Short mmCIF file of C-alpha atoms in Angstrom, two decimals:
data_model
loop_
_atom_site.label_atom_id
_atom_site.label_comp_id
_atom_site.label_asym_id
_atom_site.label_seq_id
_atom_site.Cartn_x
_atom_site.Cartn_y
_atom_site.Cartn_z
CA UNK A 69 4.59 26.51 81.02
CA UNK A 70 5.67 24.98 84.24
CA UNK A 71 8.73 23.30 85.33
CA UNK A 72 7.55 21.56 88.39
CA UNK A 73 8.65 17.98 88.90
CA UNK A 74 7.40 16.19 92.07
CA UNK A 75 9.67 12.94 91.06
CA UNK A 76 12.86 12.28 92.83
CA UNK A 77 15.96 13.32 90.10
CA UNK A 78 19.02 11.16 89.34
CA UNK A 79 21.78 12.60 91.80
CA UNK A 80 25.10 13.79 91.64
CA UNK A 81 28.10 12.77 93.10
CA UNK A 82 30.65 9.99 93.27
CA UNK A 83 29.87 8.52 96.44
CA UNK A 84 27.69 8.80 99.23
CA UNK A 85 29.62 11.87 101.21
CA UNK A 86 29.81 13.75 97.64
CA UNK A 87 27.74 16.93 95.97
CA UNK A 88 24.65 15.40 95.24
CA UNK A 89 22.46 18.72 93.38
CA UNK A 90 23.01 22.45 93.28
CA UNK A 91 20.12 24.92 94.28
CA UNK A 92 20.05 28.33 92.49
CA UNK A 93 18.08 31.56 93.09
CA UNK A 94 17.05 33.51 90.36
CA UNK A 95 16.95 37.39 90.64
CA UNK A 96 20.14 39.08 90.97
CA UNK A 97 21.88 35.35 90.98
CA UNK A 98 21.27 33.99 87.44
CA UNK A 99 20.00 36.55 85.65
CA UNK A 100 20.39 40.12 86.09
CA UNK A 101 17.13 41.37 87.39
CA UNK A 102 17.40 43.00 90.46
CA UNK A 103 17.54 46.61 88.90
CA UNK A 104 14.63 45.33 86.62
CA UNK A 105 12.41 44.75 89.98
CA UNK A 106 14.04 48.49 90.98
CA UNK A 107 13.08 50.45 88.09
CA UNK A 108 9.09 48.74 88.44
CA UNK A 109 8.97 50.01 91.84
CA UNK A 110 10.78 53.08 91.17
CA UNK A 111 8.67 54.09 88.03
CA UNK A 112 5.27 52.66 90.14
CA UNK A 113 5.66 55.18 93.46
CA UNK A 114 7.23 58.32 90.64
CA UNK A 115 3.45 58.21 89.15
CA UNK A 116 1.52 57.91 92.22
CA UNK A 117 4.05 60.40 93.33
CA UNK A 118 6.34 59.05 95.82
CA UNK A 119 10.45 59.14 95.41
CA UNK A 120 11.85 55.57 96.66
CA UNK A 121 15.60 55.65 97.91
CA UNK A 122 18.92 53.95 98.00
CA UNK A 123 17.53 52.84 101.87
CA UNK A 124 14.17 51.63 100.26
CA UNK A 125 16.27 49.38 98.18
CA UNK A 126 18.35 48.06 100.37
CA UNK A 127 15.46 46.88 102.07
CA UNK A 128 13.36 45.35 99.14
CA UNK A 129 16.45 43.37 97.64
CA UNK A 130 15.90 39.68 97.24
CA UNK A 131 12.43 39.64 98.37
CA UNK A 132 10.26 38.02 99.66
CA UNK A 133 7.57 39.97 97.54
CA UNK A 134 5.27 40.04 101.19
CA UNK A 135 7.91 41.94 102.58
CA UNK A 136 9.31 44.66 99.89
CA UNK A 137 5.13 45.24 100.19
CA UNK A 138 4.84 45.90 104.25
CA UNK A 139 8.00 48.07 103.73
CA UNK A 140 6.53 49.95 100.85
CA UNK A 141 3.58 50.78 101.85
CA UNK A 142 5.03 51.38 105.41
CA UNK A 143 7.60 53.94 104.53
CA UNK A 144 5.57 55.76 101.75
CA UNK A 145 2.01 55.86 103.43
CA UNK A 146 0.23 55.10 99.57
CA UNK A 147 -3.12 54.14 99.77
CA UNK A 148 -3.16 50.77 98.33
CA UNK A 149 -3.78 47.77 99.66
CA UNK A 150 -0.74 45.11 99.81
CA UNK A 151 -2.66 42.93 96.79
CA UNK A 152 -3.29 46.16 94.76
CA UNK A 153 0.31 47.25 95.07
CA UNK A 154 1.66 43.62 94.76
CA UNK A 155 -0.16 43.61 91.10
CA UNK A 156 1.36 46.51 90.02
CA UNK A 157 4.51 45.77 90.73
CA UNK A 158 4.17 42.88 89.17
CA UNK A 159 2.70 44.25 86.08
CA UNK A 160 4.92 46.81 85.99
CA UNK A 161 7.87 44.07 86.04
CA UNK A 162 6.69 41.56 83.55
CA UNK A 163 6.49 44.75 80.93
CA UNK A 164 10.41 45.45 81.37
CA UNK A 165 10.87 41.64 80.82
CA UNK A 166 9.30 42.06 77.52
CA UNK A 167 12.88 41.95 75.36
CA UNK A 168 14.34 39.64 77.37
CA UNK A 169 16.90 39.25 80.58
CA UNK A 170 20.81 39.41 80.73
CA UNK A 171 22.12 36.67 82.41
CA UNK A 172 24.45 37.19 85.06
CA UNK A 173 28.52 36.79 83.97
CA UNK A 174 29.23 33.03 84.62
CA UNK A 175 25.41 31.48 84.71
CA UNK A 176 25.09 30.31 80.67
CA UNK A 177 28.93 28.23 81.90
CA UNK A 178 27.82 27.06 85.30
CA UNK A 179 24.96 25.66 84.44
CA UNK A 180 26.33 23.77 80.75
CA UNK A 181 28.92 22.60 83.48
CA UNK A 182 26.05 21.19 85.80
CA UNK A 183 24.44 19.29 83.03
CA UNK A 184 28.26 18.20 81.44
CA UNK A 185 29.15 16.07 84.83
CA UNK A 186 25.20 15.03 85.66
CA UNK A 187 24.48 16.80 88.70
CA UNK A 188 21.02 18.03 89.05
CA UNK A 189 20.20 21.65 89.26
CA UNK A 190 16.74 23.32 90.49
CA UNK A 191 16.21 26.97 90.31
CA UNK A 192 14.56 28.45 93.50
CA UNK A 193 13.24 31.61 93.81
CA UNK A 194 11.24 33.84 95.99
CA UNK A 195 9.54 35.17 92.77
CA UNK A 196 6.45 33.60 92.08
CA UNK A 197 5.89 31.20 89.01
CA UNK A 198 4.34 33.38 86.27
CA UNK A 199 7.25 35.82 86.89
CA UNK A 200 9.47 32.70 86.71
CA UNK A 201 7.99 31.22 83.78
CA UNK A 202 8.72 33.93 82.21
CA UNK A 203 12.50 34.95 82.99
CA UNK A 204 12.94 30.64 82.16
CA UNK A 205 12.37 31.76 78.84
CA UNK A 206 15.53 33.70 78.59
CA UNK A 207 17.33 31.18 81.32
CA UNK A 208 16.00 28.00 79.75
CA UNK A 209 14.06 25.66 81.60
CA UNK A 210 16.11 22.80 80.22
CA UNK A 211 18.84 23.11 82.42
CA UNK A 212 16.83 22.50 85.90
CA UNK A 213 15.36 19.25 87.13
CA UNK A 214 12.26 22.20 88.33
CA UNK A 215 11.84 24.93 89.80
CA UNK A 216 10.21 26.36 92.87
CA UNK A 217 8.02 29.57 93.19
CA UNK A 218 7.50 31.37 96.27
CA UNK A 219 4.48 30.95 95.79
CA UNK A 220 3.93 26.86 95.98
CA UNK A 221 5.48 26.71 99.64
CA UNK A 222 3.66 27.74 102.71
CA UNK A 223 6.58 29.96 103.90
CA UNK A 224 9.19 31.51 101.26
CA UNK A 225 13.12 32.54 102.22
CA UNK A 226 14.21 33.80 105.00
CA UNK A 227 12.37 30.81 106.02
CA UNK A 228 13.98 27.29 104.79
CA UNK A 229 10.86 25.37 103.35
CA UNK A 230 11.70 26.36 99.53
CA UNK A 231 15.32 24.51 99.91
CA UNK A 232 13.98 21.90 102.09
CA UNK A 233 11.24 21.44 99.44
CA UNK A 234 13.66 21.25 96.58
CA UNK A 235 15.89 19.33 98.85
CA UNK A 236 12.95 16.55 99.07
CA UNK A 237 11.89 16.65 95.89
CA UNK A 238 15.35 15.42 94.86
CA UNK A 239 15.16 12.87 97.60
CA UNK A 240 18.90 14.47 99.12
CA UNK A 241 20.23 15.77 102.35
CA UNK A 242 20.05 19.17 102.29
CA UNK A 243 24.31 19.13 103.49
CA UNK A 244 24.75 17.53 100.18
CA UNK A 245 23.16 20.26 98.01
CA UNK A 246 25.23 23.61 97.68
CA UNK A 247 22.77 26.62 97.17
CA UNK A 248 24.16 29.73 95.54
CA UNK A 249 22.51 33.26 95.98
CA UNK A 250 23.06 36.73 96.02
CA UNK A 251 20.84 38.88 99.02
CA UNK A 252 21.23 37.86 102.40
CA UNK A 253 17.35 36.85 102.95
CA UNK A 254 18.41 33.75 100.63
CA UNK A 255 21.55 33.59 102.64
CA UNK A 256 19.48 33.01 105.21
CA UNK A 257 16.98 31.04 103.72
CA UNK A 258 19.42 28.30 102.86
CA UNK A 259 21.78 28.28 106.03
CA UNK A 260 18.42 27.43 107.89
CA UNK A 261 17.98 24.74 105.55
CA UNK A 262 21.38 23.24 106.51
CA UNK A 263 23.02 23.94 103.09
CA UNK A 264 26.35 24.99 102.18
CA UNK A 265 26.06 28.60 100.66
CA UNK A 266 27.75 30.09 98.00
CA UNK A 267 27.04 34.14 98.23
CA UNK A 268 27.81 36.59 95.25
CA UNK A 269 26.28 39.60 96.48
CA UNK A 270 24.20 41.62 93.64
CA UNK A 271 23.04 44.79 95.77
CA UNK A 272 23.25 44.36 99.31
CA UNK A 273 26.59 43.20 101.22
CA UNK A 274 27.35 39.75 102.39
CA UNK A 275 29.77 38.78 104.84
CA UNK A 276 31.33 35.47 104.84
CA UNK A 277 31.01 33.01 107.69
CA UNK A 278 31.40 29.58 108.72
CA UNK A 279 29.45 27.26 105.77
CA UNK A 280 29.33 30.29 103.98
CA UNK A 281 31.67 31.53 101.03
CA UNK A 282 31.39 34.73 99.26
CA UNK A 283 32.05 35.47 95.93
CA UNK A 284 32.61 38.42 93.19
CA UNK A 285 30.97 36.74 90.36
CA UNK A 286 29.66 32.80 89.34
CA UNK A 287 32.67 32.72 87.24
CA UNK A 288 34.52 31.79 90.05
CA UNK A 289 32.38 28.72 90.83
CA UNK A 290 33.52 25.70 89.29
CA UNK A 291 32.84 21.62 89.65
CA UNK A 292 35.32 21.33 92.61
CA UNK A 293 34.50 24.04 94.41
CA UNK A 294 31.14 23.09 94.65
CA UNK A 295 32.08 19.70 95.70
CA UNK A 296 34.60 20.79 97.84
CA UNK A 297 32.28 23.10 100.08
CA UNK A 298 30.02 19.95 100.32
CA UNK A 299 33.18 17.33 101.35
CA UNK A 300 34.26 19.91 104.29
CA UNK A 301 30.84 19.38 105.47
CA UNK A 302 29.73 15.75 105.50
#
């Protein structure tokens, strides 16, 4: 399955300063599957006989997976190399996803919202796109215009080029697209895109700052808040 659209989408927004698409991360954001990434590399380093900790996680949240690799091999010393290990954990994930992911509290409403008032949505994610594929199954792929894999761009988050890409592919200024995430390397990922940010934090802390607003949960983010954050803006 694959939910990758190269055509431009029908935007949002009533005029030409307004909200014209929202662009959503995946782990830890819409569904809850940050402690499902945890527990693969927790349960991977316990058999080859390594104890991760709470510092090791902090460090791995919200990706990119080329990164929680060079730190995991770095501060345990296994003898892998970075595509062995990236396999396994891998692997090891897509066997926890077997019955299925929770969604996070306020995703299944802010998306049905979304679709209700026609403004596109597209789901990117530092993950790549088997592992998306299959969590789409328990998000739906019918609710986003596509989705991009950290895999398909040349550089994933921190870097911008996965919201600039979804950005084109929607043919809309990146100012006019709000992006909402949870882990501070998609924080940062998106702020060097030049979008408004909506943080709720899953694991590690975000502060908030100027073109940035954090959150407790997506059931705080409604139609005019999004378009709000994009009007103080443009």
């Amino acid at each position: 399955m694959t939910t990758i659209s190269t055509a431009t989408q029908t935007l949002g927004g009533d005029d030409d300063r307004g909200l014209q698409a929202v662009l959503l991360d995946m782990d830890g954001t819409l569904v809850d599957t940050e402690d499902f990434w945890w527990q693969a590399e927790v349960t991977l380093f316990a058999d080859l006989g390594y104890q991760l900790s709470a510092d090791d996680r902090a460090h791995v949240v919200g990706g990119p997976m080329t990164r929680v690799i060079d730190h995991l091999l770095s501060s345990t010393g296994v003898d892998l190399s970075p595509a062995d290990l990236t396999v396994l954990i891998n692997q090891r994930f897509v066997d926890l996803l077997d019955g299925g992911v929770p969604l996070m509290p306020g995703a299944e409403r802010l998306l049905n919202t979304l679709a209700a008032h026609g403004v596109p949505a597209a789901l990117v994610s530092a993950s790549h796109r088997h592992i998306i594929d299959i969590v789409l199954r328990s998000l739906g792929a019918e609710h986003f215009a596509f989705s991009v894999a950290g895999d398909e761009v040349p550089r994933t988050k921190p870097h911008p080029d996965p919201y600039l890409e979804a950005a084109r592919r929607l043919g809309a200024d990146p100012a006019r697209c709000v992006v909402v995430e949870d882990a501070p390397t998609g924080v940062r990922a998106a702020e060097a895109a030049g979008c408004p940010v909506i943080a709720v934090p899953s694991v590690a802390p975000i502060e908030p700052a100027p073109g940035r607003l954090v959150l407790p949960s997506l059931e705080h983010v409604d139609l005019e808040l999004l378009r709000s954050l994009v009007a103080s803006r443009v």
